[in-house]
mmCIF file of C-alpha atoms in Angstrom:
data_model
loop_
_atom_site.group_PDB
_atom_site.id
_atom_site.type_symbol
_atom_site.label_atom_id
_atom_site.label_comp_id
_atom_site.label_asym_id
_atom_site.label_seq_id
_atom_site.Cartn_x
_atom_site.Cartn_y
_atom_site.Cartn_z
ATOM 1 C CA GLY A 1 11.307 -7.433 -21.905
ATOM 2 C CA GLU A 2 14.189 -9.202 -20.551
ATOM 3 C CA GLN A 3 13.526 -10.459 -16.708
ATOM 4 C CA VAL A 4 16.667 -11.156 -14.481
ATOM 5 C CA GLU A 5 16.034 -13.372 -11.318
ATOM 6 C CA GLN A 6 18.745 -13.149 -8.616
ATOM 7 C CA LEU A 7 19.170 -15.475 -5.628
ATOM 8 C CA PRO A 8 19.507 -15.679 -2.636
ATOM 9 C CA SER A 9 18.361 -12.402 -1.359
ATOM 10 C CA ILE A 10 20.534 -12.455 1.691
ATOM 11 C CA LEU A 11 23.609 -14.609 2.089
ATOM 12 C CA ARG A 12 25.725 -14.902 5.147
ATOM 13 C CA VAL A 13 29.039 -16.669 5.146
ATOM 14 C CA GLN A 14 32.117 -16.926 7.263
ATOM 15 C CA GLU A 15 34.949 -14.822 6.626
ATOM 16 C CA GLY A 16 37.695 -16.651 4.523
ATOM 17 C CA SER A 17 34.948 -19.171 3.091
ATOM 18 C CA SER A 18 33.414 -18.674 -0.465
ATOM 19 C CA ALA A 19 30.199 -16.864 -1.692
ATOM 20 C CA SER A 20 27.915 -17.733 -4.571
ATOM 21 C CA ILE A 21 25.245 -15.809 -6.069
ATOM 22 C CA ASN A 22 23.235 -17.002 -9.032
ATOM 23 C CA CYS A 23 21.118 -15.282 -11.681
ATOM 24 C CA SER A 24 18.978 -16.522 -14.547
ATOM 25 C CA TYR A 25 17.622 -14.527 -17.518
ATOM 26 C CA GLU A 26 14.833 -15.108 -20.142
ATOM 27 C CA ASP A 27 15.976 -13.300 -23.244
ATOM 28 C CA SER A 28 18.290 -15.557 -25.323
ATOM 29 C CA ALA A 29 19.617 -12.246 -27.123
ATOM 30 C CA SER A 30 21.215 -11.251 -24.020
ATOM 31 C CA ASN A 31 24.986 -11.135 -24.261
ATOM 32 C CA TYR A 32 26.379 -9.067 -22.048
ATOM 33 C CA PHE A 33 26.329 -9.668 -18.153
ATOM 34 C CA PRO A 34 27.983 -7.200 -15.589
ATOM 35 C CA TRP A 35 27.966 -7.591 -11.735
ATOM 36 C CA TYR A 36 27.889 -4.459 -9.720
ATOM 37 C CA LYS A 37 28.722 -3.892 -5.933
ATOM 38 C CA GLN A 38 26.885 -1.301 -4.036
ATOM 39 C CA GLU A 39 27.812 -0.228 -0.423
ATOM 40 C CA PRO A 40 25.395 1.646 1.730
ATOM 41 C CA GLY A 41 24.893 5.227 0.587
ATOM 42 C CA GLU A 42 27.286 4.638 -2.514
ATOM 43 C CA ASN A 43 26.561 4.054 -6.125
ATOM 44 C CA PRO A 44 26.868 0.848 -7.800
ATOM 45 C CA LYS A 45 30.204 -0.074 -9.045
ATOM 46 C CA LEU A 46 31.104 -2.667 -11.832
ATOM 47 C CA ILE A 47 33.126 -5.430 -10.217
ATOM 48 C CA ILE A 48 33.392 -7.769 -13.314
ATOM 49 C CA ASP A 49 31.590 -8.609 -16.317
ATOM 50 C CA ILE A 50 31.226 -11.537 -19.033
ATOM 51 C CA ARG A 51 30.304 -11.529 -22.478
ATOM 52 C CA SER A 52 28.369 -14.378 -24.354
ATOM 53 C CA ASN A 53 31.518 -15.523 -26.059
ATOM 54 C CA MET A 54 33.174 -16.660 -22.825
ATOM 55 C CA GLU A 55 32.136 -19.348 -20.338
ATOM 56 C CA ARG A 56 34.273 -18.299 -17.305
ATOM 57 C CA LYS A 57 36.147 -15.127 -16.044
ATOM 58 C CA GLN A 58 38.179 -14.437 -13.341
ATOM 59 C CA ILE A 59 39.719 -11.330 -11.753
ATOM 60 C CA GLN A 60 41.552 -11.933 -8.419
ATOM 61 C CA GLU A 61 38.831 -13.433 -6.118
ATOM 62 C CA LEU A 62 36.175 -12.922 -8.465
ATOM 63 C CA ILE A 63 34.778 -15.686 -10.620
ATOM 64 C CA VAL A 64 31.908 -15.286 -13.058
ATOM 65 C CA LEU A 65 30.483 -18.399 -14.885
ATOM 66 C CA LEU A 66 28.064 -18.406 -17.889
ATOM 67 C CA ASP A 67 25.994 -21.162 -19.133
ATOM 68 C CA LYS A 68 24.083 -19.924 -22.208
ATOM 69 C CA LYS A 69 22.121 -23.021 -22.598
ATOM 70 C CA ALA A 70 20.435 -22.843 -19.516
ATOM 71 C CA LYS A 71 20.349 -18.789 -19.430
ATOM 72 C CA ARG A 72 22.193 -19.043 -16.193
ATOM 73 C CA PHE A 73 25.328 -17.022 -14.882
ATOM 74 C CA SER A 74 26.956 -16.746 -11.268
ATOM 75 C CA LEU A 75 29.412 -14.863 -9.297
ATOM 76 C CA HIS A 76 31.916 -16.808 -6.918
ATOM 77 C CA ILE A 77 33.644 -14.765 -4.531
ATOM 78 C CA THR A 78 36.655 -16.886 -3.000
ATOM 79 C CA ASP A 79 38.304 -16.253 0.282
ATOM 80 C CA THR A 80 35.790 -13.613 1.337
ATOM 81 C CA GLN A 81 36.873 -10.752 3.527
ATOM 82 C CA PRO A 82 34.916 -8.061 5.558
ATOM 83 C CA GLY A 83 35.079 -5.599 2.697
ATOM 84 C CA ASP A 84 33.106 -7.863 0.550
ATOM 85 C CA SER A 85 29.973 -7.162 2.703
ATOM 86 C CA ALA A 86 27.769 -5.359 0.448
ATOM 87 C CA MET A 87 24.637 -5.549 -1.979
ATOM 88 C CA TYR A 88 25.452 -7.093 -5.340
ATOM 89 C CA PHE A 89 23.662 -6.985 -8.426
ATOM 90 C CA CYS A 90 23.595 -8.859 -11.494
ATOM 91 C CA ALA A 91 22.297 -7.584 -14.830
ATOM 92 C CA ALA A 92 21.900 -8.452 -18.530
ATOM 93 C CA SER A 93 21.723 -6.441 -21.791
ATOM 94 C CA ALA A 94 21.136 -7.447 -25.191
ATOM 95 C CA CYS A 95 23.078 -6.843 -28.419
ATOM 96 C CA PRO A 96 20.554 -5.032 -30.846
ATOM 97 C CA GLU A 97 20.809 -1.753 -31.559
ATOM 98 C CA GLY A 98 19.582 0.653 -28.978
ATOM 99 C CA ALA A 99 19.223 -2.313 -26.467
ATOM 100 C CA ASP A 100 22.226 -1.339 -24.066
ATOM 101 C CA ARG A 101 19.948 -0.882 -21.040
ATOM 102 C CA LEU A 102 20.635 -3.075 -18.089
ATOM 103 C CA THR A 103 18.164 -5.225 -16.641
ATOM 104 C CA PHE A 104 19.033 -5.806 -13.120
ATOM 105 C CA GLY A 105 18.093 -8.756 -10.544
ATOM 106 C CA LYS A 106 16.785 -7.777 -7.285
ATOM 107 C CA GLY A 107 20.127 -8.021 -5.604
ATOM 108 C CA THR A 108 21.796 -10.043 -2.941
ATOM 109 C CA GLN A 109 22.904 -8.634 0.622
ATOM 110 C CA LEU A 110 26.392 -10.332 1.155
ATOM 111 C CA ILE A 111 27.162 -10.684 4.893
ATOM 112 C CA ILE A 112 30.718 -11.742 5.789
ATOM 113 C CA GLN A 113 30.748 -13.012 9.274
ATOM 114 C CA PRO A 114 34.084 -13.052 11.349
ATOM 115 C CA ASN B 1 38.027 12.533 -13.340
ATOM 116 C CA ALA B 2 35.200 13.705 -11.366
ATOM 117 C CA GLY B 3 32.886 10.811 -12.412
ATOM 118 C CA VAL B 4 29.281 11.202 -13.016
ATOM 119 C CA ILE B 5 27.937 14.006 -11.214
ATOM 120 C CA GLN B 6 24.295 14.344 -10.157
ATOM 121 C CA THR B 7 22.610 17.257 -8.546
ATOM 122 C CA PRO B 8 20.729 17.648 -6.228
ATOM 123 C CA ARG B 9 21.907 14.720 -3.971
ATOM 124 C CA HIS B 10 18.660 15.203 -1.993
ATOM 125 C CA LYS B 11 15.370 16.656 -2.914
ATOM 126 C CA VAL B 12 12.214 16.796 -0.854
ATOM 127 C CA THR B 13 9.159 17.973 -2.583
ATOM 128 C CA GLY B 14 5.513 18.035 -1.692
ATOM 129 C CA LYS B 15 2.769 15.998 -3.485
ATOM 130 C CA GLY B 16 1.824 17.696 -6.994
ATOM 131 C CA GLN B 17 5.098 19.542 -7.336
ATOM 132 C CA GLU B 18 7.569 19.447 -10.049
ATOM 133 C CA ALA B 19 10.948 17.824 -9.535
ATOM 134 C CA THR B 20 14.164 18.363 -11.968
ATOM 135 C CA LEU B 21 17.152 15.950 -11.581
ATOM 136 C CA TRP B 22 20.249 16.707 -13.256
ATOM 137 C CA CYS B 23 23.203 14.840 -14.565
ATOM 138 C CA GLU B 24 26.498 15.484 -15.851
ATOM 139 C CA PRO B 25 28.259 12.483 -17.405
ATOM 140 C CA ILE B 26 31.894 11.666 -17.440
ATOM 141 C CA SER B 27 33.782 13.987 -20.185
ATOM 142 C CA GLY B 28 33.968 12.166 -23.335
ATOM 143 C CA HIS B 29 31.069 9.674 -22.617
ATOM 144 C CA SER B 30 28.492 9.884 -25.375
ATOM 145 C CA ALA B 31 25.972 7.490 -23.604
ATOM 146 C CA VAL B 32 23.625 8.517 -20.736
ATOM 147 C CA PHE B 33 21.200 6.243 -18.830
ATOM 148 C CA TRP B 34 18.745 6.838 -15.991
ATOM 149 C CA TYR B 35 17.599 4.308 -13.588
ATOM 150 C CA ARG B 36 15.714 4.439 -10.461
ATOM 151 C CA GLN B 37 16.118 2.355 -7.303
ATOM 152 C CA THR B 38 13.731 1.415 -4.460
ATOM 153 C CA ILE B 39 13.848 -1.263 -2.118
ATOM 154 C CA VAL B 40 10.835 -2.912 -3.554
ATOM 155 C CA GLN B 41 11.546 -2.740 -7.214
ATOM 156 C CA GLY B 42 15.357 -2.743 -7.122
ATOM 157 C CA LEU B 43 17.299 -0.807 -10.061
ATOM 158 C CA GLU B 44 14.905 -0.203 -13.080
ATOM 159 C CA PHE B 45 15.837 1.241 -16.159
ATOM 160 C CA LEU B 46 14.141 4.435 -17.225
ATOM 161 C CA THR B 47 15.819 5.980 -20.376
ATOM 162 C CA TYR B 48 18.858 6.143 -22.370
ATOM 163 C CA PHE B 49 20.714 8.704 -24.723
ATOM 164 C CA ARG B 50 23.488 8.301 -26.982
ATOM 165 C CA ASN B 51 24.921 11.674 -28.719
ATOM 166 C CA GLN B 52 22.183 13.350 -27.109
ATOM 167 C CA ALA B 53 19.537 11.594 -28.933
ATOM 168 C CA PRO B 54 16.807 9.676 -27.215
ATOM 169 C CA ILE B 55 17.491 5.882 -27.947
ATOM 170 C CA ASP B 56 15.255 4.101 -25.703
ATOM 171 C CA ASP B 57 12.696 5.417 -23.179
ATOM 172 C CA SER B 58 10.923 2.242 -22.869
ATOM 173 C CA GLY B 59 11.173 2.403 -18.959
ATOM 174 C CA MET B 60 9.851 5.805 -18.518
ATOM 175 C CA PRO B 61 6.313 6.049 -16.917
ATOM 176 C CA LYS B 62 4.353 7.570 -19.841
ATOM 177 C CA GLU B 63 2.994 10.389 -17.995
ATOM 178 C CA ARG B 64 4.376 12.859 -15.816
ATOM 179 C CA PHE B 65 8.237 11.724 -16.450
ATOM 180 C CA SER B 66 10.309 13.265 -19.097
ATOM 181 C CA ALA B 67 13.981 13.311 -19.875
ATOM 182 C CA GLN B 68 16.315 15.507 -22.253
ATOM 183 C CA MET B 69 19.808 15.914 -23.072
ATOM 184 C CA PRO B 70 20.223 19.298 -24.564
ATOM 185 C CA ASN B 71 24.068 19.166 -24.857
ATOM 186 C CA GLN B 72 26.719 16.563 -24.428
ATOM 187 C CA SER B 73 27.473 17.717 -20.741
ATOM 188 C CA HIS B 74 24.013 17.206 -19.045
ATOM 189 C CA SER B 75 20.857 15.611 -19.218
ATOM 190 C CA THR B 76 17.814 16.238 -16.966
ATOM 191 C CA LEU B 77 14.969 14.318 -15.681
ATOM 192 C CA LYS B 78 11.736 16.051 -14.941
ATOM 193 C CA ILE B 79 8.894 14.751 -12.970
ATOM 194 C CA GLN B 80 5.491 16.495 -13.113
ATOM 195 C CA SER B 81 3.115 16.433 -10.458
ATOM 196 C CA THR B 82 5.169 14.244 -8.211
ATOM 197 C CA GLN B 83 3.425 11.371 -6.334
ATOM 198 C CA PRO B 84 4.523 9.656 -3.216
ATOM 199 C CA GLN B 85 5.143 6.413 -5.321
ATOM 200 C CA ASP B 86 7.851 8.538 -7.184
ATOM 201 C CA SER B 87 10.057 8.374 -4.167
ATOM 202 C CA ALA B 88 13.396 6.589 -4.986
ATOM 203 C CA VAL B 89 17.016 7.173 -5.575
ATOM 204 C CA TYR B 90 17.331 8.253 -9.374
ATOM 205 C CA LEU B 91 20.605 7.048 -10.720
ATOM 206 C CA CYS B 92 22.568 8.511 -13.583
ATOM 207 C CA ALA B 93 24.929 6.388 -15.513
ATOM 208 C CA SER B 94 27.110 7.196 -18.448
ATOM 209 C CA SER B 95 29.276 5.042 -20.876
ATOM 210 C CA LEU B 96 31.858 5.643 -23.485
ATOM 211 C CA ALA B 97 29.633 4.916 -26.475
ATOM 212 C CA GLY B 98 26.768 2.485 -25.215
ATOM 213 C CA HIS B 99 27.026 -0.727 -27.086
ATOM 214 C CA GLN B 100 27.512 -2.495 -23.887
ATOM 215 C CA ASP B 101 30.504 -0.141 -22.611
ATOM 216 C CA THR B 102 30.834 -0.214 -18.800
ATOM 217 C CA GLN B 103 28.378 2.225 -17.378
ATOM 218 C CA TYR B 104 29.582 4.210 -14.551
ATOM 219 C CA PHE B 105 26.904 5.270 -12.001
ATOM 220 C CA GLY B 106 26.414 8.757 -10.317
ATOM 221 C CA PRO B 107 25.802 8.981 -6.637
ATOM 222 C CA GLY B 108 22.342 9.484 -7.164
ATOM 223 C CA THR B 109 19.412 12.063 -6.413
ATOM 224 C CA ARG B 110 17.245 10.729 -3.200
ATOM 225 C CA LEU B 111 13.861 12.165 -4.111
ATOM 226 C CA LEU B 112 11.487 12.197 -1.143
ATOM 227 C CA VAL B 113 7.810 13.105 -2.036
ATOM 228 C CA LEU B 114 5.621 13.732 0.913
#
């Protein structure tokens, strides 16, 4: 089955700077890549996603890049704020019928330092 | 919209006992997913229903775990003869129709097996 690797596991950045999280996947059939943010004691919440027909997507301070050839995708948070501190998970899923399950990376603990 | 509802929020059970976890998807959503979250393994897919029919149970341990969706408004995950390694947060998610629609997660059930 699909495997998703996520790095780094912990990321500390200064408030106002950018943060980047990188993920790679193995299954070339994967074509949907969501990112979830999880705060302590809370459920994961979708913050942005990208499909394989796109290379870049931006929602406000969130930018997702997808390199299908390299089987890599990444999340970039610009102008980080204290509220961005949380766990972030990347995920992948494939198109074939019934393959809607998400395979998650192990997560990145993002710490915004004042 | 109440979101995905999961009950109980916390469950403590003794080794060898049975645990039943409940999930009520968002009204109108036809796809229901179960995931398990632990510190070590992260977020793991367990099983998936669409229109109450089981679609993919490839993540379910073959012994002791079972899931059902008797009607469109709830799904259950049952763990028989619970073991300490079953301790985890069990997350239910629903989406409009599967097919890579956004998955909305419930608050989870934190299961502790003593």
